Every structure is written in C-alpha cells, then in structure tokens.
mmCIF file of C-alpha atoms in Angstrom:
data_model
loop_
_atom_site.group_PDB
_atom_site.id
_atom_site.type_symbol
_atom_site.label_atom_id
_atom_site.label_comp_id
_atom_site.label_asym_id
_atom_site.label_seq_id
_atom_site.Cartn_x
_atom_site.Cartn_y
_atom_site.Cartn_z
ATOM 1 C CA MET J 224 -35.918 -49.546 121.247
ATOM 2 C CA HIS J 225 -33.713 -50.463 124.524
ATOM 3 C CA PRO J 226 -29.820 -49.854 124.552
ATOM 4 C CA MET J 227 -27.982 -52.177 122.315
ATOM 5 C CA LYS J 228 -26.395 -54.631 124.375
ATOM 6 C CA THR J 229 -22.552 -55.084 124.155
ATOM 7 C CA VAL J 230 -19.796 -57.615 124.919
ATOM 8 C CA SER J 231 -16.332 -57.258 125.820
ATOM 9 C CA PHE J 232 -13.340 -58.359 123.673
ATOM 10 C CA ALA J 233 -10.751 -56.492 126.012
ATOM 11 C CA GLU J 234 -10.866 -54.680 129.082
ATOM 12 C CA ASP J 235 -11.148 -51.498 127.152
ATOM 13 C CA LEU J 236 -12.939 -52.962 123.940
ATOM 14 C CA GLU J 237 -16.420 -52.957 124.198
ATOM 15 C CA LEU J 238 -18.678 -53.796 121.191
ATOM 16 C CA SER J 239 -22.267 -53.430 120.371
ATOM 17 C CA VAL J 240 -23.604 -57.295 119.901
ATOM 18 C CA LEU J 241 -24.788 -56.170 116.227
ATOM 19 C CA GLY J 242 -22.453 -54.519 114.151
ATOM 20 C CA GLN J 243 -22.645 -53.032 110.320
ATOM 21 C CA GLY J 244 -21.089 -54.963 107.754
ATOM 22 C CA THR J 245 -19.762 -52.715 104.855
ATOM 23 C CA TRP J 246 -18.778 -55.412 102.022
ATOM 24 C CA ARG J 247 -20.038 -54.031 98.728
ATOM 25 C CA LEU J 248 -21.152 -50.848 100.163
ATOM 26 C CA GLY J 249 -19.332 -47.861 98.274
ATOM 27 C CA ASP J 250 -19.384 -49.446 94.811
ATOM 28 C CA ALA J 251 -22.306 -48.103 93.420
ATOM 29 C CA ALA J 252 -21.978 -43.992 93.445
ATOM 30 C CA ASP J 253 -25.684 -43.702 92.803
ATOM 31 C CA ARG J 254 -26.308 -45.481 96.450
ATOM 32 C CA ARG J 255 -23.431 -43.425 98.217
ATOM 33 C CA ASP J 256 -25.954 -41.112 100.261
ATOM 34 C CA THR J 257 -28.446 -44.101 101.074
ATOM 35 C CA GLU J 258 -25.702 -46.229 102.146
ATOM 36 C CA ILE J 259 -24.300 -43.318 104.406
ATOM 37 C CA ARG J 260 -27.612 -42.489 106.084
ATOM 38 C CA ALA J 261 -27.928 -46.468 106.641
ATOM 39 C CA LEU J 262 -24.682 -46.555 108.420
ATOM 40 C CA ARG J 263 -25.433 -43.245 110.404
ATOM 41 C CA THR J 264 -28.951 -44.518 111.462
ATOM 42 C CA GLY J 265 -27.166 -47.682 112.570
ATOM 43 C CA ILE J 266 -24.916 -45.488 114.740
ATOM 44 C CA ASP J 267 -27.862 -44.186 116.376
ATOM 45 C CA LEU J 268 -29.520 -47.334 116.976
ATOM 46 C CA GLY J 269 -26.582 -48.563 118.937
ATOM 47 C CA MET J 270 -24.970 -50.605 116.154
ATOM 48 C CA THR J 271 -21.762 -48.964 117.001
ATOM 49 C CA VAL J 272 -19.501 -51.637 115.710
ATOM 50 C CA ILE J 273 -18.504 -50.950 112.024
ATOM 51 C CA ASP J 274 -16.696 -53.508 109.777
ATOM 52 C CA THR J 275 -14.621 -52.727 106.436
ATOM 53 C CA ALA J 276 -11.503 -54.064 104.912
ATOM 54 C CA GLU J 277 -8.855 -52.654 102.576
ATOM 55 C CA LEU J 278 -10.330 -55.502 99.719
ATOM 56 C CA TYR J 279 -13.734 -54.021 100.070
ATOM 57 C CA GLY J 280 -13.754 -51.861 96.469
ATOM 58 C CA SER J 281 -9.975 -51.334 96.751
ATOM 59 C CA GLY J 282 -10.864 -49.006 99.470
ATOM 60 C CA ARG J 283 -13.992 -47.603 98.294
ATOM 61 C CA SER J 284 -16.011 -48.964 101.244
ATOM 62 C CA GLU J 285 -13.340 -47.618 103.816
ATOM 63 C CA ARG J 286 -13.733 -44.102 102.192
ATOM 64 C CA LEU J 287 -17.419 -44.535 102.673
ATOM 65 C CA VAL J 288 -17.213 -45.398 106.135
ATOM 66 C CA GLY J 289 -14.732 -42.346 107.110
ATOM 67 C CA GLU J 290 -17.472 -40.241 105.610
ATOM 68 C CA ALA J 291 -20.230 -41.730 107.268
ATOM 69 C CA ILE J 292 -18.330 -41.362 110.657
ATOM 70 C CA SER J 293 -17.010 -38.554 110.295
ATOM 71 C CA ALA J 294 -19.147 -36.603 112.480
ATOM 72 C CA CYS J 295 -19.279 -39.168 115.342
ATOM 73 C CA ARG J 296 -15.693 -41.071 115.225
ATOM 74 C CA ASP J 297 -15.940 -41.505 119.004
ATOM 75 C CA GLU J 298 -18.979 -43.213 119.143
ATOM 76 C CA VAL J 299 -17.834 -45.801 116.502
ATOM 77 C CA THR J 300 -15.786 -49.013 117.158
ATOM 78 C CA LEU J 301 -13.943 -49.351 113.772
ATOM 79 C CA VAL J 302 -12.858 -52.700 112.470
ATOM 80 C CA SER J 303 -10.443 -52.900 109.444
ATOM 81 C CA LYS J 304 -8.491 -55.656 107.908
ATOM 82 C CA VAL J 305 -5.335 -56.146 105.883
ATOM 83 C CA MET J 306 -5.045 -58.463 102.757
ATOM 84 C CA PRO J 307 -2.734 -61.525 103.541
ATOM 85 C CA SER J 308 -0.820 -60.662 100.272
ATOM 86 C CA ASN J 309 0.451 -57.317 102.383
ATOM 87 C CA ALA J 310 0.797 -59.013 105.523
ATOM 88 C CA SER J 311 4.420 -58.781 105.729
ATOM 89 C CA ARG J 312 5.992 -56.333 108.750
ATOM 90 C CA ARG J 313 6.380 -53.563 106.430
ATOM 91 C CA GLY J 314 3.729 -54.136 104.258
ATOM 92 C CA THR J 315 1.020 -54.091 107.303
ATOM 93 C CA ILE J 316 2.213 -50.871 108.542
ATOM 94 C CA GLU J 317 1.679 -49.253 104.891
ATOM 95 C CA ALA J 318 -1.762 -51.400 104.737
ATOM 96 C CA CYS J 319 -2.788 -49.896 107.702
ATOM 97 C CA GLU J 320 -1.567 -46.075 106.823
ATOM 98 C CA ARG J 321 -3.534 -46.507 103.806
ATOM 99 C CA SER J 322 -6.723 -47.605 105.429
ATOM 100 C CA LEU J 323 -6.414 -44.691 107.987
ATOM 101 C CA LYS J 324 -5.974 -41.913 105.086
ATOM 102 C CA HIS J 325 -9.101 -43.660 103.224
ATOM 103 C CA LEU J 326 -11.238 -43.892 106.825
ATOM 104 C CA ASP J 327 -10.210 -39.988 107.513
ATOM 105 C CA THR J 328 -8.937 -41.108 111.036
ATOM 106 C CA ASP J 329 -6.208 -41.481 113.621
ATOM 107 C CA ARG J 330 -6.637 -44.968 114.834
ATOM 108 C CA ILE J 331 -8.611 -48.332 113.838
ATOM 109 C CA ASP J 332 -10.168 -49.894 117.433
ATOM 110 C CA LEU J 333 -9.698 -53.589 115.811
ATOM 111 C CA TYR J 334 -7.386 -54.247 112.997
ATOM 112 C CA LEU J 335 -7.527 -58.066 111.771
ATOM 113 C CA LEU J 336 -5.651 -60.194 109.103
ATOM 114 C CA HIS J 337 -8.172 -61.184 106.673
ATOM 115 C CA TRP J 338 -6.985 -64.526 106.299
ATOM 116 C CA LEU J 339 -4.041 -66.841 106.453
ATOM 117 C CA GLY J 340 -1.404 -66.368 103.291
ATOM 118 C CA ALA J 341 2.009 -67.029 103.004
ATOM 119 C CA GLU J 342 3.724 -63.787 105.092
ATOM 120 C CA PRO J 343 4.816 -65.342 108.293
ATOM 121 C CA LEU J 344 2.180 -64.553 111.261
ATOM 122 C CA GLY J 345 4.994 -63.558 113.494
ATOM 123 C CA ASP J 346 5.884 -60.773 111.132
ATOM 124 C CA THR J 347 2.486 -59.357 111.000
ATOM 125 C CA PHE J 348 2.229 -59.821 114.664
ATOM 126 C CA GLU J 349 5.106 -57.634 114.717
ATOM 127 C CA ALA J 350 3.788 -55.206 112.717
ATOM 128 C CA PHE J 351 0.555 -54.996 114.747
ATOM 129 C CA GLU J 352 2.324 -54.638 118.020
ATOM 130 C CA GLU J 353 4.172 -51.954 116.134
ATOM 131 C CA LEU J 354 1.000 -50.008 115.217
ATOM 132 C CA ARG J 355 -0.579 -50.777 118.978
ATOM 133 C CA ALA J 356 2.680 -48.877 120.526
ATOM 134 C CA ALA J 357 2.049 -46.026 117.749
ATOM 135 C CA GLY J 358 -1.480 -45.627 118.771
ATOM 136 C CA LYS J 359 -2.458 -46.146 115.227
ATOM 137 C CA ILE J 360 -4.318 -49.265 115.964
ATOM 138 C CA ARG J 361 -5.982 -50.043 119.694
ATOM 139 C CA HIS J 362 -6.248 -53.721 119.241
ATOM 140 C CA TRP J 363 -5.660 -56.514 116.711
ATOM 141 C CA GLY J 364 -6.885 -60.172 115.918
ATOM 142 C CA VAL J 365 -7.234 -62.664 113.029
ATOM 143 C CA SER J 366 -10.226 -63.826 110.538
ATOM 144 C CA ASN J 367 -11.052 -66.916 108.986
ATOM 145 C CA LEU J 368 -8.461 -68.841 110.952
ATOM 146 C CA ASP J 369 -9.432 -72.423 111.903
ATOM 147 C CA ARG J 370 -8.710 -74.385 115.325
ATOM 148 C CA GLU J 371 -5.059 -75.089 114.733
ATOM 149 C CA ASP J 372 -4.091 -72.214 112.803
ATOM 150 C CA LEU J 373 -5.988 -69.955 115.652
ATOM 151 C CA ASP J 374 -3.892 -72.091 118.160
ATOM 152 C CA LYS J 375 -0.741 -71.245 116.393
ATOM 153 C CA ALA J 376 -1.393 -67.821 116.067
ATOM 154 C CA LEU J 377 -2.291 -67.510 120.047
ATOM 155 C CA ASP J 378 1.166 -69.283 120.760
ATOM 156 C CA LEU J 379 2.993 -66.815 118.945
ATOM 157 C CA ALA J 380 0.890 -63.681 119.929
ATOM 158 C CA PRO J 381 1.918 -61.789 123.163
ATOM 159 C CA GLU J 382 -0.406 -62.876 125.820
ATOM 160 C CA GLY J 383 -3.727 -61.041 125.744
ATOM 161 C CA THR J 384 -3.106 -59.143 122.294
ATOM 162 C CA LEU J 385 -5.281 -61.380 119.513
ATOM 163 C CA VAL J 386 -8.504 -60.762 120.784
ATOM 164 C CA ALA J 387 -10.995 -61.539 118.206
ATOM 165 C CA ASN J 388 -11.500 -64.325 115.231
ATOM 166 C CA GLN J 389 -13.804 -63.275 112.341
ATOM 167 C CA LEU J 390 -15.742 -66.422 111.096
ATOM 168 C CA TYR J 391 -18.694 -67.012 108.811
ATOM 169 C CA TYR J 392 -21.602 -68.256 111.476
ATOM 170 C CA SER J 393 -25.062 -68.511 110.471
ATOM 171 C CA LEU J 394 -28.505 -70.687 111.298
ATOM 172 C CA GLU J 395 -27.470 -72.731 108.152
ATOM 173 C CA GLU J 396 -23.564 -72.460 108.832
ATOM 174 C CA ARG J 397 -23.170 -73.878 112.044
ATOM 175 C CA GLY J 398 -19.799 -75.596 111.674
ATOM 176 C CA ILE J 399 -17.815 -73.760 114.236
ATOM 177 C CA GLU J 400 -20.489 -74.701 117.001
ATOM 178 C CA TYR J 401 -18.649 -78.108 117.247
ATOM 179 C CA ARG J 402 -16.045 -77.556 119.509
ATOM 180 C CA PHE J 403 -14.616 -74.181 118.381
ATOM 181 C CA ILE J 404 -16.959 -71.834 119.862
ATOM 182 C CA ASP J 405 -15.805 -73.352 123.143
ATOM 183 C CA GLN J 406 -12.209 -73.405 122.337
ATOM 184 C CA MET J 407 -12.248 -69.485 121.594
ATOM 185 C CA ARG J 408 -14.101 -68.783 124.987
ATOM 186 C CA GLU J 409 -11.319 -70.823 126.983
ATOM 187 C CA ARG J 410 -8.680 -68.931 125.223
ATOM 188 C CA SER J 411 -10.354 -65.233 125.669
ATOM 189 C CA VAL J 412 -11.060 -64.766 121.778
ATOM 190 C CA GLY J 413 -13.919 -62.794 120.870
ATOM 191 C CA ILE J 414 -16.044 -64.384 117.850
ATOM 192 C CA MET J 415 -17.204 -61.753 115.160
ATOM 193 C CA ALA J 416 -20.001 -63.349 112.940
ATOM 194 C CA TYR J 417 -20.273 -62.385 109.247
ATOM 195 C CA THR J 418 -22.791 -63.202 107.318
ATOM 196 C CA PRO J 419 -25.209 -64.265 109.933
ATOM 197 C CA LEU J 420 -28.149 -64.049 107.432
ATOM 198 C CA GLY J 421 -26.738 -66.827 105.347
ATOM 199 C CA ASP J 422 -25.378 -66.918 101.567
ATOM 200 C CA SER J 423 -28.688 -67.620 99.933
ATOM 201 C CA LYS J 424 -31.796 -66.548 99.936
ATOM 202 C CA SER J 425 -33.114 -70.565 101.109
ATOM 203 C CA LEU J 426 -32.672 -69.593 104.806
ATOM 204 C CA LEU J 427 -35.089 -66.704 105.077
ATOM 205 C CA ALA J 428 -37.631 -68.385 103.062
ATOM 206 C CA ASP J 429 -37.526 -71.698 105.029
ATOM 207 C CA SER J 430 -40.706 -72.461 106.329
ATOM 208 C CA THR J 431 -39.613 -73.248 110.223
ATOM 209 C CA VAL J 432 -37.932 -69.880 110.558
ATOM 210 C CA ARG J 433 -40.960 -67.771 108.763
ATOM 211 C CA ALA J 434 -43.435 -69.548 111.254
ATOM 212 C CA ILE J 435 -41.007 -68.541 114.379
ATOM 213 C CA ALA J 436 -40.965 -64.966 112.984
ATOM 214 C CA ALA J 437 -44.877 -65.015 112.670
ATOM 215 C CA GLU J 438 -45.174 -66.017 116.275
ATOM 216 C CA HIS J 439 -42.859 -63.394 117.419
ATOM 217 C CA GLY J 440 -44.351 -60.789 115.300
ATOM 218 C CA ALA J 441 -40.655 -60.532 113.501
ATOM 219 C CA THR J 442 -39.484 -61.045 110.209
ATOM 220 C CA PRO J 443 -37.334 -64.111 109.188
ATOM 221 C CA ALA J 444 -33.913 -62.046 109.176
ATOM 222 C CA GLN J 445 -34.716 -60.763 112.582
ATOM 223 C CA ILE J 446 -34.786 -64.576 113.719
ATOM 224 C CA ALA J 447 -31.968 -65.696 112.155
ATOM 225 C CA LEU J 448 -30.121 -62.722 113.896
ATOM 226 C CA ALA J 449 -31.618 -63.627 117.425
ATOM 227 C CA PHE J 450 -30.292 -67.139 116.799
ATOM 228 C CA VAL J 451 -27.072 -66.208 115.940
ATOM 229 C CA LEU J 452 -26.952 -63.519 118.839
ATOM 230 C CA ARG J 453 -27.916 -66.252 121.456
ATOM 231 C CA GLN J 454 -24.321 -66.937 121.892
ATOM 232 C CA ASP J 455 -22.043 -64.974 124.304
ATOM 233 C CA ASN J 456 -18.812 -63.513 123.404
ATOM 234 C CA LEU J 457 -20.010 -62.585 119.728
ATOM 235 C CA CYS J 458 -20.811 -59.751 117.922
ATOM 236 C CA ALA J 459 -22.676 -60.255 114.566
ATOM 237 C CA LEU J 460 -21.899 -58.035 111.537
ATOM 238 C CA VAL J 461 -24.981 -57.787 109.027
ATOM 239 C CA LYS J 462 -24.990 -55.177 106.087
ATOM 240 C CA ALA J 463 -27.729 -53.123 105.227
ATOM 241 C CA GLY J 464 -27.769 -50.735 102.247
ATOM 242 C CA SER J 465 -30.734 -48.633 103.598
ATOM 243 C CA PRO J 466 -32.090 -47.474 106.615
ATOM 244 C CA ASP J 467 -35.055 -49.130 106.839
ATOM 245 C CA HIS J 468 -32.993 -52.511 106.750
ATOM 246 C CA VAL J 469 -30.566 -51.161 109.400
ATOM 247 C CA ARG J 470 -33.879 -50.552 111.767
ATOM 248 C CA GLU J 471 -35.144 -54.338 110.706
ATOM 249 C CA ASN J 472 -31.729 -55.618 111.936
ATOM 250 C CA ALA J 473 -31.286 -53.543 115.124
ATOM 251 C CA ALA J 474 -34.673 -54.694 116.355
ATOM 252 C CA ALA J 475 -33.469 -58.357 116.237
ATOM 253 C CA GLY J 476 -31.542 -57.342 119.136
ATOM 254 C CA GLU J 477 -34.788 -57.633 121.519
ATOM 255 C CA ILE J 478 -35.810 -61.063 120.219
ATOM 256 C CA GLU J 479 -35.627 -63.720 122.654
ATOM 257 C CA LEU J 480 -35.744 -67.314 121.336
ATOM 258 C CA THR J 481 -37.485 -69.736 123.369
ATOM 259 C CA ARG J 482 -36.222 -73.041 124.244
ATOM 260 C CA ASP J 483 -39.042 -74.745 121.659
ATOM 261 C CA ASP J 484 -38.124 -72.056 119.114
ATOM 262 C CA LEU J 485 -34.535 -73.444 119.225
ATOM 263 C CA ASP J 486 -35.580 -77.118 119.373
ATOM 264 C CA ARG J 487 -37.437 -76.107 116.136
ATOM 265 C CA LEU J 488 -34.607 -74.748 114.395
ATOM 266 C CA ASP J 489 -32.223 -77.236 115.225
ATOM 267 C CA ARG J 490 -34.483 -80.036 113.731
ATOM 268 C CA ALA J 491 -34.673 -77.387 110.371
ATOM 269 C CA PHE J 492 -31.028 -76.598 110.639
ATOM 270 C CA PRO J 493 -29.409 -79.760 112.517
ATOM 271 C CA PRO J 494 -26.225 -78.656 114.800
ATOM 272 C CA PRO J 495 -22.796 -80.379 113.782
ATOM 273 C CA THR J 496 -22.200 -83.758 115.177
ATOM 274 C CA ARG J 497 -18.389 -83.759 114.171
ATOM 275 C CA ARG J 498 -15.784 -81.565 112.650
ATOM 276 C CA GLN J 499 -16.617 -79.705 109.738
ATOM 277 C CA PRO J 500 -14.434 -77.962 107.373
ATOM 278 C CA LEU J 501 -14.049 -74.159 108.114
ATOM 279 C CA ALA J 502 -16.567 -72.293 105.950
ATOM 280 C CA ILE J 503 -15.263 -69.110 104.593
ATOM 281 C CA ILE J 504 -16.767 -66.455 102.184
#
C-alpha cells in the first residue's frame, strides 16, 4: 500500500485524507481490545487523523482513543469536540481540560465546536484562543455550521484561526456540493466529511456502486469513499471497529474513479441543483 495522501488545513496542520471516526467506539467492554487494535492498525496504514468528542459515550470514546495512541501520540492528528451546552468561555476551557485528561495527552491538535448552540460564538472562540495560547490545542474549528453561520463565525474569528468545518457528506448526501464546498475553499476552511459511507445500508447495496466496485476489484464501501475523496481540501472520517475493516477503508485511498465512473454515479445519485437544508447526524 502506498503512503496515505495528505491535505493541509493550515501551515502546520497536515491531515491524512482518510481519518478514523470513533462514534460509539468504547461503548462495549467486550469489544475494547478489538477496537484499540483497529485504531492502531489504521495509524500503521497512514490513517493518522483520529476524531472523537466529549459527547461520544460521555468520555468513553476519548478514553479508548487515549489508550490506543499512548505509544504513538506524536504520529497522530487528534481531533475532539466540545458540546454546545458546554461552550461558554469558562465551560469550553473546562471541557477541554476533561478531554485532555480522558485522552491522557497534553494537547489536542484540532478542537471543534460540535454544533451551534445558545452560547455566543465569540465567547467560545475566545476560549479556543486562550487554549491555543496555552498550548492545550494547536488549532480549532467548527462542526455542522451551514453557510451563513460559517460566514458569521469567520467574521468573528481572528484571521486564519478557524481552519475546519466538519460536515455530513457522502454519495447519497451531496447537499454541500451546491456552492458550499467552493465557499469553504475560497475562505480557506478545510472540510472534514463524517459518515462518508452514508447513514443506511442502501448506498452500499446500490447496483451502480456495486458494478463500479466489481470493475475496480474493490468493495462498494471503497467506491463510496473514493467518491468523497475526489474532493480536494477534504479529510474523510470513517469508523471501523475491526482491523479488517480498517484495512479495507485504507485501500480506498488508492482508487482513482474514471470520468465514466463519476458520470454513472451522478445518474444514480444526482448532484444538487439548488440549495438544500444542511444534513446533520
């Protein structure tokens, strides 16, 4: 397998184009060892971005990640998120301290606001900057912010500090392709695509996806990932609870879809022709 491609969100923030999601990892004690092996397998294969959140299992996911990366912390780009209910200035700092303790690390590489809540964004961003100045986070961004809210956030943020927006994006949920991906590129905001395999089994069962997979000697999941990865300025986060699934995901980074492949996928899953409500899971 070739080295994993990377994408730059900031001068000193290089991310593997495929990262590892951890939602619902750490919830089952009998799967803990397997999930840790899966995360470590992904790191070995170049999937060095690991995304978690204080929300996931009320800290169980963060503790699992902390154990998984204990021997290779410097190889990992660690992402975590603060819940909007905790996103006051003081609450954000306290939430970050808890996450650092769960993760057993002295820093988070990219810290995000999980979604927009009632707390003023300016207060959250001041806390992010305080944490960054203290070396407890290296960079920060947002998640699940639509066009207007992202513009407002960028106007509030010191120039060049808001470096990422984490969004739901897959072959079956293409809404952000309508004038939003371009907007983020123009404003130098990196895209983190969560749930790139879709939110149901129907995507991977689709006849067009399966046919293209067969032609490439690949799996439907690999084709779905390759479709998302065709975008630049993007890191896709995919969850896998076993080493075998991680290996399958990592191999998707080597698949190059042809123009004919993309045309067929467009017919099966038409791109948006008008603005759609932002999809959130």
